[in-house]
Short mmCIF file of C-alpha atoms in Angstrom, two decimals:
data_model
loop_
_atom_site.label_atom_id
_atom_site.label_comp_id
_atom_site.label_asym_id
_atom_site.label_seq_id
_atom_site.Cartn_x
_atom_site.Cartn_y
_atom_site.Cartn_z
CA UNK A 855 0.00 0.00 0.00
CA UNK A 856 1.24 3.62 -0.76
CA UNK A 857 0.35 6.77 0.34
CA UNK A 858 -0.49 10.01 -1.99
CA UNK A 859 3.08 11.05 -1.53
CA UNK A 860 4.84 8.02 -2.00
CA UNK A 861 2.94 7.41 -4.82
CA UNK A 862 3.88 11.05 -6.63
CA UNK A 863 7.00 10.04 -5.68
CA UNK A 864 7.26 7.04 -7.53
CA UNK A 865 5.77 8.64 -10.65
CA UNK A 866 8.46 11.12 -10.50
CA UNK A 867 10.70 8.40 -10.39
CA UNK A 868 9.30 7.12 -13.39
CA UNK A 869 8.96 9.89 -15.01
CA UNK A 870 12.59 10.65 -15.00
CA UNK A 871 13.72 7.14 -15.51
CA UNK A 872 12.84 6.95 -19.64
CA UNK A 873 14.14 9.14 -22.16
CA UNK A 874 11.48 7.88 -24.77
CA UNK A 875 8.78 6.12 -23.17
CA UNK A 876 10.18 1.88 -23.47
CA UNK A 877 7.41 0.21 -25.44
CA UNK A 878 7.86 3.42 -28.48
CA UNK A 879 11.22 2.01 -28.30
CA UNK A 880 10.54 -1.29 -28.49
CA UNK A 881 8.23 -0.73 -31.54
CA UNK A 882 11.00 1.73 -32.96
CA UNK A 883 13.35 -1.75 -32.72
CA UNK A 884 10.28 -3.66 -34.36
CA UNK A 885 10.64 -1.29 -37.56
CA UNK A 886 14.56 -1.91 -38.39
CA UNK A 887 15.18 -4.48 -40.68
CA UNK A 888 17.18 -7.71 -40.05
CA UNK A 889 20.89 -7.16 -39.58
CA UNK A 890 24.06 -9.22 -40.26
CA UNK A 891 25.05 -11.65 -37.82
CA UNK A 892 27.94 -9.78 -36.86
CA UNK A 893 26.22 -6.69 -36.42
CA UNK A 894 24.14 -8.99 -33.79
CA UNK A 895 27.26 -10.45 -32.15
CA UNK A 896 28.67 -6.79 -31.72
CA UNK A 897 25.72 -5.69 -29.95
CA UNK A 898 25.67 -8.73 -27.92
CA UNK A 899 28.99 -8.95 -27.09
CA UNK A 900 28.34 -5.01 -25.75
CA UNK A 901 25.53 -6.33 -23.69
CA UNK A 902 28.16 -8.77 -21.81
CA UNK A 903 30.98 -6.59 -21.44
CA UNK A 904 28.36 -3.54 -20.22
CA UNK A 905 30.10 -1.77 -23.19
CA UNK A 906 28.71 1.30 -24.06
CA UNK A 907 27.45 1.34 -27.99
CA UNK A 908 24.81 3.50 -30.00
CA UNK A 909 21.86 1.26 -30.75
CA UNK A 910 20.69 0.07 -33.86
CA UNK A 911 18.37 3.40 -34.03
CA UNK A 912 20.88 5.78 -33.49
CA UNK A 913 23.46 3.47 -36.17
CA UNK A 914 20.96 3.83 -38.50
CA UNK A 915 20.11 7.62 -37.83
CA UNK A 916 23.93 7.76 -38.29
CA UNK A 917 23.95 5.98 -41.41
CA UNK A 918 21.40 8.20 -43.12
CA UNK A 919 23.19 11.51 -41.89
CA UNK A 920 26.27 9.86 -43.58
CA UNK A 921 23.87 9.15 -46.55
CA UNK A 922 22.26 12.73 -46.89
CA UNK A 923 25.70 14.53 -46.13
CA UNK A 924 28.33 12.03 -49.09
CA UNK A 925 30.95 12.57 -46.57
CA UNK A 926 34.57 12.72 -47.57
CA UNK A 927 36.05 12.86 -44.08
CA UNK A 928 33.84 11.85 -40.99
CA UNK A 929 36.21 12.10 -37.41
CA UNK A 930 35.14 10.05 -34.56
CA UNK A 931 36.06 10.85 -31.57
CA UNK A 932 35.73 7.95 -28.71
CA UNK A 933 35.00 4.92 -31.31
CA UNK A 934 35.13 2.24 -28.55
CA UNK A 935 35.32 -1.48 -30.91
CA UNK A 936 33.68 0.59 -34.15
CA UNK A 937 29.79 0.09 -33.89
CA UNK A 938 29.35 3.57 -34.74
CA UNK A 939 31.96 3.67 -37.20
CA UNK A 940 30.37 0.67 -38.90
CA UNK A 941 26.95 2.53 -39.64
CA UNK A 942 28.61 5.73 -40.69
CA UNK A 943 30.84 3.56 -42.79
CA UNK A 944 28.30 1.59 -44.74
CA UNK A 945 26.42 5.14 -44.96
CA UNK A 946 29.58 6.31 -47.37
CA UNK A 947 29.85 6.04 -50.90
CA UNK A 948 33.40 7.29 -50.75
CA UNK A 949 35.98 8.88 -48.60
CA UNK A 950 36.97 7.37 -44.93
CA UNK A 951 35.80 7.10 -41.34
CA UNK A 952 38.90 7.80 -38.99
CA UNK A 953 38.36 6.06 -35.73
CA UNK A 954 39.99 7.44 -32.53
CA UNK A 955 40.61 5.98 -29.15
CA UNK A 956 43.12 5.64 -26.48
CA UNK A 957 42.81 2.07 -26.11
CA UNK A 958 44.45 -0.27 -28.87
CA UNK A 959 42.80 -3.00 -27.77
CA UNK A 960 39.18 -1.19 -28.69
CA UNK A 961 41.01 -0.05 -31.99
CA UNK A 962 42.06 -3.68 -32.73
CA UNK A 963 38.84 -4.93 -32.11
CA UNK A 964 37.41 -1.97 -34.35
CA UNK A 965 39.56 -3.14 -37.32
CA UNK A 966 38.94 -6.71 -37.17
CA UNK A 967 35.13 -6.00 -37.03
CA UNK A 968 35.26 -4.09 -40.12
CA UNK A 969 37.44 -5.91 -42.10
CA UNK A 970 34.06 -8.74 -41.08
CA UNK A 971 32.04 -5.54 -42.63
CA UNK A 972 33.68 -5.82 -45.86
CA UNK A 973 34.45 -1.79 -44.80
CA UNK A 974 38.25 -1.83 -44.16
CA UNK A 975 38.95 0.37 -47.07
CA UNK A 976 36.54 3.04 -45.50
CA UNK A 977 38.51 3.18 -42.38
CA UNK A 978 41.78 4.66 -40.44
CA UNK A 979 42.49 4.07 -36.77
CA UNK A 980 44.12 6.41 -34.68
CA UNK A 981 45.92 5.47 -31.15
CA UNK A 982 45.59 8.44 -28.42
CA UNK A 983 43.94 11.52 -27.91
CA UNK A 984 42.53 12.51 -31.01
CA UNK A 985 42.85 16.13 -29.66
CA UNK A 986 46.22 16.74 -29.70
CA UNK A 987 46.02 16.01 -33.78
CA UNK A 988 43.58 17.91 -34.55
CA UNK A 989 45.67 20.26 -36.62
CA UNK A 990 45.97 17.23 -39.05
CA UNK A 991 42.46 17.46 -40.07
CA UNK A 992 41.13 19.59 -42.51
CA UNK A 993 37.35 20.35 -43.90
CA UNK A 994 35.68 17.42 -41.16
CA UNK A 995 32.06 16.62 -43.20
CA UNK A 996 30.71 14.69 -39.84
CA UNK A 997 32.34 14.93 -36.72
CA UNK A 998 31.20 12.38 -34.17
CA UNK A 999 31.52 13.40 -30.32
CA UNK A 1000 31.36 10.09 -28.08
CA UNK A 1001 34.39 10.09 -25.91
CA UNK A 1002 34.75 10.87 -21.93
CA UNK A 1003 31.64 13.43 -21.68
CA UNK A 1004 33.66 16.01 -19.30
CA UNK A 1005 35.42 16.53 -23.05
CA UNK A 1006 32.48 17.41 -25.30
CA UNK A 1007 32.82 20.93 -25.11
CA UNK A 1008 37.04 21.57 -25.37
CA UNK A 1009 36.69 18.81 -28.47
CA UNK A 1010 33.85 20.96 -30.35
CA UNK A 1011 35.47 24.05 -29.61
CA UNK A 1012 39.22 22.07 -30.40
CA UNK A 1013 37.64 21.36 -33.69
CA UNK A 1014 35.48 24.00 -34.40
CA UNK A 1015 38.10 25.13 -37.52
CA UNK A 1016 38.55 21.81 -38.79
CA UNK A 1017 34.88 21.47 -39.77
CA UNK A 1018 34.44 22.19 -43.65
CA UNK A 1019 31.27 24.59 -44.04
CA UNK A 1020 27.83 22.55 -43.61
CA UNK A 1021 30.29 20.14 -41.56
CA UNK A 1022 28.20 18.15 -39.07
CA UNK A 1023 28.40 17.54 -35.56
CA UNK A 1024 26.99 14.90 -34.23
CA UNK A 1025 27.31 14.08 -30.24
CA UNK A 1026 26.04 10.68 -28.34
CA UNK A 1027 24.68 10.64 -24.99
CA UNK A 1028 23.38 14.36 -24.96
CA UNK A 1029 20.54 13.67 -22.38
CA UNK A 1030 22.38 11.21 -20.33
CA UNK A 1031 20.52 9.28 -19.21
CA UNK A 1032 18.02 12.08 -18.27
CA UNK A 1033 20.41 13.95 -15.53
CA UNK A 1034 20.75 16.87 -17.54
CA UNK A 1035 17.35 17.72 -16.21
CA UNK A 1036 18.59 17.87 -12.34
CA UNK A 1037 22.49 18.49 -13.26
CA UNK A 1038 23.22 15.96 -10.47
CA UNK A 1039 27.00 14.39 -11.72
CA UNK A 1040 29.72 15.97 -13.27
CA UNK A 1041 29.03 14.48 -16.80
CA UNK A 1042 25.53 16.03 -16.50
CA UNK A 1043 26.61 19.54 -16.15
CA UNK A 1044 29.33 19.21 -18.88
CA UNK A 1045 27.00 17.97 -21.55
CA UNK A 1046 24.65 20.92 -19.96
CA UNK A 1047 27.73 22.98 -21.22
CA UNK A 1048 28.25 21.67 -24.06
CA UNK A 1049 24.29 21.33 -25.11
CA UNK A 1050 23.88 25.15 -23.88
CA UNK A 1051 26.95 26.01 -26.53
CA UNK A 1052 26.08 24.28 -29.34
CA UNK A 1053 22.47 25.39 -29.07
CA UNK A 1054 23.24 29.26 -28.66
CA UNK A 1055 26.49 29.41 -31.34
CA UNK A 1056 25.09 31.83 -34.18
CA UNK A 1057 27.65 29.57 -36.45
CA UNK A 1058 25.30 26.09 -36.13
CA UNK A 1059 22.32 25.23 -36.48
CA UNK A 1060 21.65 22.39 -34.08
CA UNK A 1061 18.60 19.64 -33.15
CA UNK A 1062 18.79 17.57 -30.59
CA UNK A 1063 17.14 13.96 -31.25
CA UNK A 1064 15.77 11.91 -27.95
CA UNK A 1065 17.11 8.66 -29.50
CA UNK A 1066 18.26 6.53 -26.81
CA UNK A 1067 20.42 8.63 -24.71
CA UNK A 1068 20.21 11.84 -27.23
CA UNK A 1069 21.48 12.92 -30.52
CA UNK A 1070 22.66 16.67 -30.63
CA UNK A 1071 22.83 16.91 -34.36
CA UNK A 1072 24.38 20.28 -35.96
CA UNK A 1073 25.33 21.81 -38.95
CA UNK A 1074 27.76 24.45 -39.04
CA UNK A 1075 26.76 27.50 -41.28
CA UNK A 1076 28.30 27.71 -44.43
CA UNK B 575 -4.72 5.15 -0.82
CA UNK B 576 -3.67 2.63 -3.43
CA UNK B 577 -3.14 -0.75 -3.84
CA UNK B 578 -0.45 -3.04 -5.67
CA UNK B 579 -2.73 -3.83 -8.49
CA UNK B 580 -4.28 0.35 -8.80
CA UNK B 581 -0.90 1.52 -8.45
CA UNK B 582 0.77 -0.67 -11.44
CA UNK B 583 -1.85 0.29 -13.75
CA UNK B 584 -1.74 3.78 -13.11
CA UNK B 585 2.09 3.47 -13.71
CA UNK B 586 1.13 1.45 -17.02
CA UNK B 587 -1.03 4.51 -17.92
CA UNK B 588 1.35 6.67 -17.63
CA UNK B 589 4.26 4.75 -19.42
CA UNK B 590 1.51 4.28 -22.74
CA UNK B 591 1.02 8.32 -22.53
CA UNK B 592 3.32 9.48 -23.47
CA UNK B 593 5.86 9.26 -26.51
CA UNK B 594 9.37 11.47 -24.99
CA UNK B 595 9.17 11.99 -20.94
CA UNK B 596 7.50 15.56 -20.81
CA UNK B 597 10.43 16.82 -19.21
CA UNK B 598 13.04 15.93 -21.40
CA UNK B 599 10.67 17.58 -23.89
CA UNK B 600 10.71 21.00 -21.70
CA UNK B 601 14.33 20.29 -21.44
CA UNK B 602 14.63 20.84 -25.49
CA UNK B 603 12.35 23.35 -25.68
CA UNK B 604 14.29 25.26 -23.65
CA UNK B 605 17.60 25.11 -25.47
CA UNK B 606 16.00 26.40 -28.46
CA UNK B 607 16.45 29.97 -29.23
CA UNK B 608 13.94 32.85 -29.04
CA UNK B 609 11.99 33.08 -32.39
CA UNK B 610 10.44 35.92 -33.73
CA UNK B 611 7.18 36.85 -32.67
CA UNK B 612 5.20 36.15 -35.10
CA UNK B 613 6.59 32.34 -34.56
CA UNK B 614 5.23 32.52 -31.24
CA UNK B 615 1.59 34.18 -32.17
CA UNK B 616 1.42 31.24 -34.91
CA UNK B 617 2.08 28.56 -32.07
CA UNK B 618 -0.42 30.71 -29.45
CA UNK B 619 -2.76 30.61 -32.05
CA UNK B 620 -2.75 26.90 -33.09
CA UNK B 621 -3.19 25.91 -29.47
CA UNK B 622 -6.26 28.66 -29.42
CA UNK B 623 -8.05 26.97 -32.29
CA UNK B 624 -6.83 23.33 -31.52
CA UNK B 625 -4.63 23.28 -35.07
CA UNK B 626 -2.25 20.46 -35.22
CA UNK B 627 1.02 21.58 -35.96
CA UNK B 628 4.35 20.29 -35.65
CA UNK B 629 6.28 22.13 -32.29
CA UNK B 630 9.48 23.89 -32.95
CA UNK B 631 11.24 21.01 -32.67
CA UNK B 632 10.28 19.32 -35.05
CA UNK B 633 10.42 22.68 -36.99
CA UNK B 634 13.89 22.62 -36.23
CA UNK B 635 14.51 19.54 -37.45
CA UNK B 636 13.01 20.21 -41.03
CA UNK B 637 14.90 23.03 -41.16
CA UNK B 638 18.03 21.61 -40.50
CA UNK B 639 17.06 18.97 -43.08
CA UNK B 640 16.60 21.97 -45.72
CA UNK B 641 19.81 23.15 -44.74
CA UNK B 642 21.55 19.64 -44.84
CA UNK B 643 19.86 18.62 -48.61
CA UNK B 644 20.14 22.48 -50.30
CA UNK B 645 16.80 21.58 -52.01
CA UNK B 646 15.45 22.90 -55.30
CA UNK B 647 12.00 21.93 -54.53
CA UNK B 648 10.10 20.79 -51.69
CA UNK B 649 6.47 19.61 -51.22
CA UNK B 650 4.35 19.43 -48.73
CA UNK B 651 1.31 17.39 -48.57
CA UNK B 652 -1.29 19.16 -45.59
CA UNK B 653 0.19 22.54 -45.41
CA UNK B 654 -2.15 23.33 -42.93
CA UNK B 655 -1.66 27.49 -42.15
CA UNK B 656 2.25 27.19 -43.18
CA UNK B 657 4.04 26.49 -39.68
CA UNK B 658 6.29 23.44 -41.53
CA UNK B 659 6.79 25.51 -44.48
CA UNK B 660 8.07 28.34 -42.73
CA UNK B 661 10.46 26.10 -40.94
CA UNK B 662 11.67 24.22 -44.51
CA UNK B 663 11.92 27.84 -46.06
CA UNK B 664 13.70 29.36 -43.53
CA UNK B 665 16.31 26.35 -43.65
CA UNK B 666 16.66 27.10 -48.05
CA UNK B 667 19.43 29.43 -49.44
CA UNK B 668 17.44 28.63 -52.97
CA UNK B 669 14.29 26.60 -54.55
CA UNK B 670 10.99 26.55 -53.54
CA UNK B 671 8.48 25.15 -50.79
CA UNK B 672 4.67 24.28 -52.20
CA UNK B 673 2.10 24.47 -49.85
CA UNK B 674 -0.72 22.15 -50.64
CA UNK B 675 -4.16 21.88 -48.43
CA UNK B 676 -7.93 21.16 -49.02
CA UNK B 677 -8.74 24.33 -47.26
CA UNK B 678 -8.40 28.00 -49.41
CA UNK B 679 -8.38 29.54 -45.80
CA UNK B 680 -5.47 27.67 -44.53
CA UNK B 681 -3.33 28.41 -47.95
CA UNK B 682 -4.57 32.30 -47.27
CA UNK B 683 -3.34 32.04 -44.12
CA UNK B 684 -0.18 30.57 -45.20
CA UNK B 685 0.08 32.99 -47.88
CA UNK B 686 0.14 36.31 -44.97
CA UNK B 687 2.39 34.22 -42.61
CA UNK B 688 5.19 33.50 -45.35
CA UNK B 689 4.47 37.35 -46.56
CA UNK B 690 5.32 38.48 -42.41
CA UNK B 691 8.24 36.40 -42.59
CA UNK B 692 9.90 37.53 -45.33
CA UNK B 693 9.80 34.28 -47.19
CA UNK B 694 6.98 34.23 -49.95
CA UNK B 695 9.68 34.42 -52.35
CA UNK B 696 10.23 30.87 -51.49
CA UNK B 697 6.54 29.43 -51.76
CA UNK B 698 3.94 28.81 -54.27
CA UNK B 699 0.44 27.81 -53.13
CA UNK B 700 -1.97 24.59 -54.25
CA UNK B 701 -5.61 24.59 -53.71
CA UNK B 702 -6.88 20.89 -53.49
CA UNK B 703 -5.82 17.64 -53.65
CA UNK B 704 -2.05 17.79 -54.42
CA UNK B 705 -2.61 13.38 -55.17
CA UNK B 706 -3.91 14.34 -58.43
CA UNK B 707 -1.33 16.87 -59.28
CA UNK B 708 1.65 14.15 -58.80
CA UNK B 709 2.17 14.13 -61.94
CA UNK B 710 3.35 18.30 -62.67
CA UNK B 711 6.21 18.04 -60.08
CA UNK B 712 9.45 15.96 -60.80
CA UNK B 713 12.79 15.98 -59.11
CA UNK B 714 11.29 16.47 -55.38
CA UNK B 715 14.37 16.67 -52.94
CA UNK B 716 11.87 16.68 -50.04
CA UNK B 717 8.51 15.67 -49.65
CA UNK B 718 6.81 16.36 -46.65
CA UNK B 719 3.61 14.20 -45.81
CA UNK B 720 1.06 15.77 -42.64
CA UNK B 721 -2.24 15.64 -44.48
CA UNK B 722 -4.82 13.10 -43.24
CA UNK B 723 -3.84 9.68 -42.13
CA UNK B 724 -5.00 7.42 -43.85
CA UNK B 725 -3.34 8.77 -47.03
CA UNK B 726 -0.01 8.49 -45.99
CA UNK B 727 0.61 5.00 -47.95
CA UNK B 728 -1.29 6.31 -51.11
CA UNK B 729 0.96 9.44 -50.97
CA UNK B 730 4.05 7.94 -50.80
CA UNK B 731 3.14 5.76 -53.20
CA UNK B 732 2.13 8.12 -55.84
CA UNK B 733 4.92 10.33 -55.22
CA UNK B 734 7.96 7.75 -55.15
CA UNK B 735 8.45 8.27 -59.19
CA UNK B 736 8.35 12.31 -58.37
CA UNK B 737 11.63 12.04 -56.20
CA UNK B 738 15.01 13.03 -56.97
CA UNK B 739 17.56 10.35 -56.78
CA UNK B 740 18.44 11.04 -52.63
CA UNK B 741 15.18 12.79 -52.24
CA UNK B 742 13.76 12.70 -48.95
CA UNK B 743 10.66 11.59 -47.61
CA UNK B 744 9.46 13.40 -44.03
CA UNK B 745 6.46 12.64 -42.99
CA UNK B 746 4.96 13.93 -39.21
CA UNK B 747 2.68 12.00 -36.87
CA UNK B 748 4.33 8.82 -37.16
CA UNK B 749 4.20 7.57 -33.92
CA UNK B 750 0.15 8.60 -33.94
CA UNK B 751 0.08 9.69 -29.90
CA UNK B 752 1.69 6.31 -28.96
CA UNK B 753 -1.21 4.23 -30.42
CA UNK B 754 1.25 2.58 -32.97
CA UNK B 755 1.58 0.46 -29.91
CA UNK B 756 -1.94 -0.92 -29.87
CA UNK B 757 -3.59 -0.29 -33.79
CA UNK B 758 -6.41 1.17 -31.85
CA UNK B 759 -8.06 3.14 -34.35
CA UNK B 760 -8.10 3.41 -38.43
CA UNK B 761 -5.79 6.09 -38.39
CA UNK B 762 -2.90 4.07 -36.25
CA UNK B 763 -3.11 1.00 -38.31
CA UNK B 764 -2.78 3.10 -41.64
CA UNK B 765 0.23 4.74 -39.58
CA UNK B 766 1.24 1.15 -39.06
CA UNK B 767 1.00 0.23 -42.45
CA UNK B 768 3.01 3.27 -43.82
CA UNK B 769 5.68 2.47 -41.26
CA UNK B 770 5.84 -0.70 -42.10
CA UNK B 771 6.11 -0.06 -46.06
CA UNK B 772 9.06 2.47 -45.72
CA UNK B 773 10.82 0.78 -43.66
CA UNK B 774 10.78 -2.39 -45.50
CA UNK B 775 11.27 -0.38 -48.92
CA UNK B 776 14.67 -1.65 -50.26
CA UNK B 777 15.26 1.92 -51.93
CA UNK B 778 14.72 3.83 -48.50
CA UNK B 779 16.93 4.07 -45.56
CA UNK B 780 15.17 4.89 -42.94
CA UNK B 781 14.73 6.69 -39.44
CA UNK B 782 11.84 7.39 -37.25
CA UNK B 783 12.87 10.02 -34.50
CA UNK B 784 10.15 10.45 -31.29
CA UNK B 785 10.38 13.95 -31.46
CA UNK B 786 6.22 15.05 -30.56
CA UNK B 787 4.41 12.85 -32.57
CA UNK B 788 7.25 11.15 -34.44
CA UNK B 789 8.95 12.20 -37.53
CA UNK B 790 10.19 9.58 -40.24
CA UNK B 791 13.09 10.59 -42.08
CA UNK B 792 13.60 8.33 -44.92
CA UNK B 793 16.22 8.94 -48.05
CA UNK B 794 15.72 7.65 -51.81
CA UNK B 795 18.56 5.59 -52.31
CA UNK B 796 20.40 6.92 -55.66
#
């Protein structure tokens, strides 16, 4: 038995558990066509190893954006084993997807899963923080944000100059997991920051997509 | 007081309400940036007269996808009083938007908003059923579905041919207030049905983003 107040309580809770409400989700999931099996053993293996991925509707949101956009260049930074690099990857028609990370052992895992994908030709791996090279990139078409989230901001702003005009951004985990509403961890206020900054920069136009753990999709101004 | 069994379905209830947790939704609106008045009278007024519209969100959204595929030509099918059109113009550097509807008063109404907003350069206006027009407009880079329902599978149908190579298809209300879920009424099993077609389509690729009342983003492959 609950009382009135425990019982607003616990739809509070609730409230500010979901991004998008589970069972849209689940019929969102429904929708997406069958994927390879490898595709299948990636996400499982993520399950296992609590590794954290973009899902199969944010790959695919990826995929289109690489789609609509004929990249030459996309930059990832944070590619973990290469899911995400996968969908922008089989999104291109031409140019490369340069994976970043500071651990090999994601990076080696990345490479071996795309050579699987048939996409090794579509893809360079860099070792460290992508950061410090960012002077070696030049006219970025998508640049993918999904590293440590206390970073989000210095990267954007790091490679702000490297974008080529209509560049996108695209940044991962930009509601996570629905603390930007209370602010309560350190991660929360920086993508606060760094949502805040993107959305009030006269030089992009942004939207911000409540796919799993949010989308910030932007397009600098050309 | 409630019980075990009261208390469950009232959290049931709520998790079948809505589509994105309300606050997450205030939480966007938020970050968006002030519009121009006569933005905000269109949206005062829509909620006055109990006019469907797509939010500024979503607005957002389109306009980011006008500014991401540099269209020639977009159509709309449901114009309604021109709050999507204005978003889709306002995200063009060149081309033109068509506003279809049913209803002279709504296109009139469009007409003075787009006139307001500095944009009427960019429109031309279509009394009546744009279905049996198809046929005058080729090369679409985006078509834009909101009109009734039911008509959504018809539409796309009849407008496939129409669509530039990498054309996109947008169409609104795709998550029909959650009751995709359930099929409850004619107008969520046709949304069904038109979800189900697209994303099954071999020559789309597909999204369907729970922003409001969910928007499908789906690209011609070329």
């Amino acid at each position: 038995m609950l009382n009135g107040l425990t019982f607003e309580f616990a739809m509070l809770q609730l409230i500010n558990m979901d991004i998008t409400n589970p069972d849209i989700e689940r019929y969102l999931f429904g929708l997406c066509p069958q994927e390879p099996e490898f595709i299948r053993r990636m996400e499982e293996q993520a399950r296992k190893d609590n590794f954290p991925i973009v899902d199969r509707l944010v790959g695919r949101l990826l995929m289109l954006m690489a789609r609509m956009k004929d990249p030459s260049l996309v930059v990832e930074l944070g590619s973990g084993f290469g899911y995400s690099a996968y969908w922008f990857a089989r999104g291109m028609r031409r140019g490369r997807v340069v994976l970043t990370d500071r651990d090999a052992d994601n990076l080696k895992k990345a490479r071996s899963m795309m050579d699987e994908a048939g996409l090794l030709g579509r893809a360079e791996f860099m070792e460290g923080d992508a950061m410090e090279s960012a002077g070696s990139f030049c006219d970025i078409d998508i640049l993918f944000i999904d590293m440590d989230k206390q970073s989000y901001l210095k990267a954007v702003k790091t490679f702000e100059p490297c974008l080529a005009p209509g560049g996108l951004v695209i940044a991962d985990n930009t509601l996570w997991y629905g603390k930007v509403l209370t602010g309560e961890d350190d991660n929360a206020r920086a993508i606060m920051e760094f949502n805040d900054y993107m959305f009030s920069h006269p030089g992009f136009d942004c939207s911000l997509v409540p796919l799993r753990d949010g989308v910030l999709v932007a397009m600098k101004k050309s």
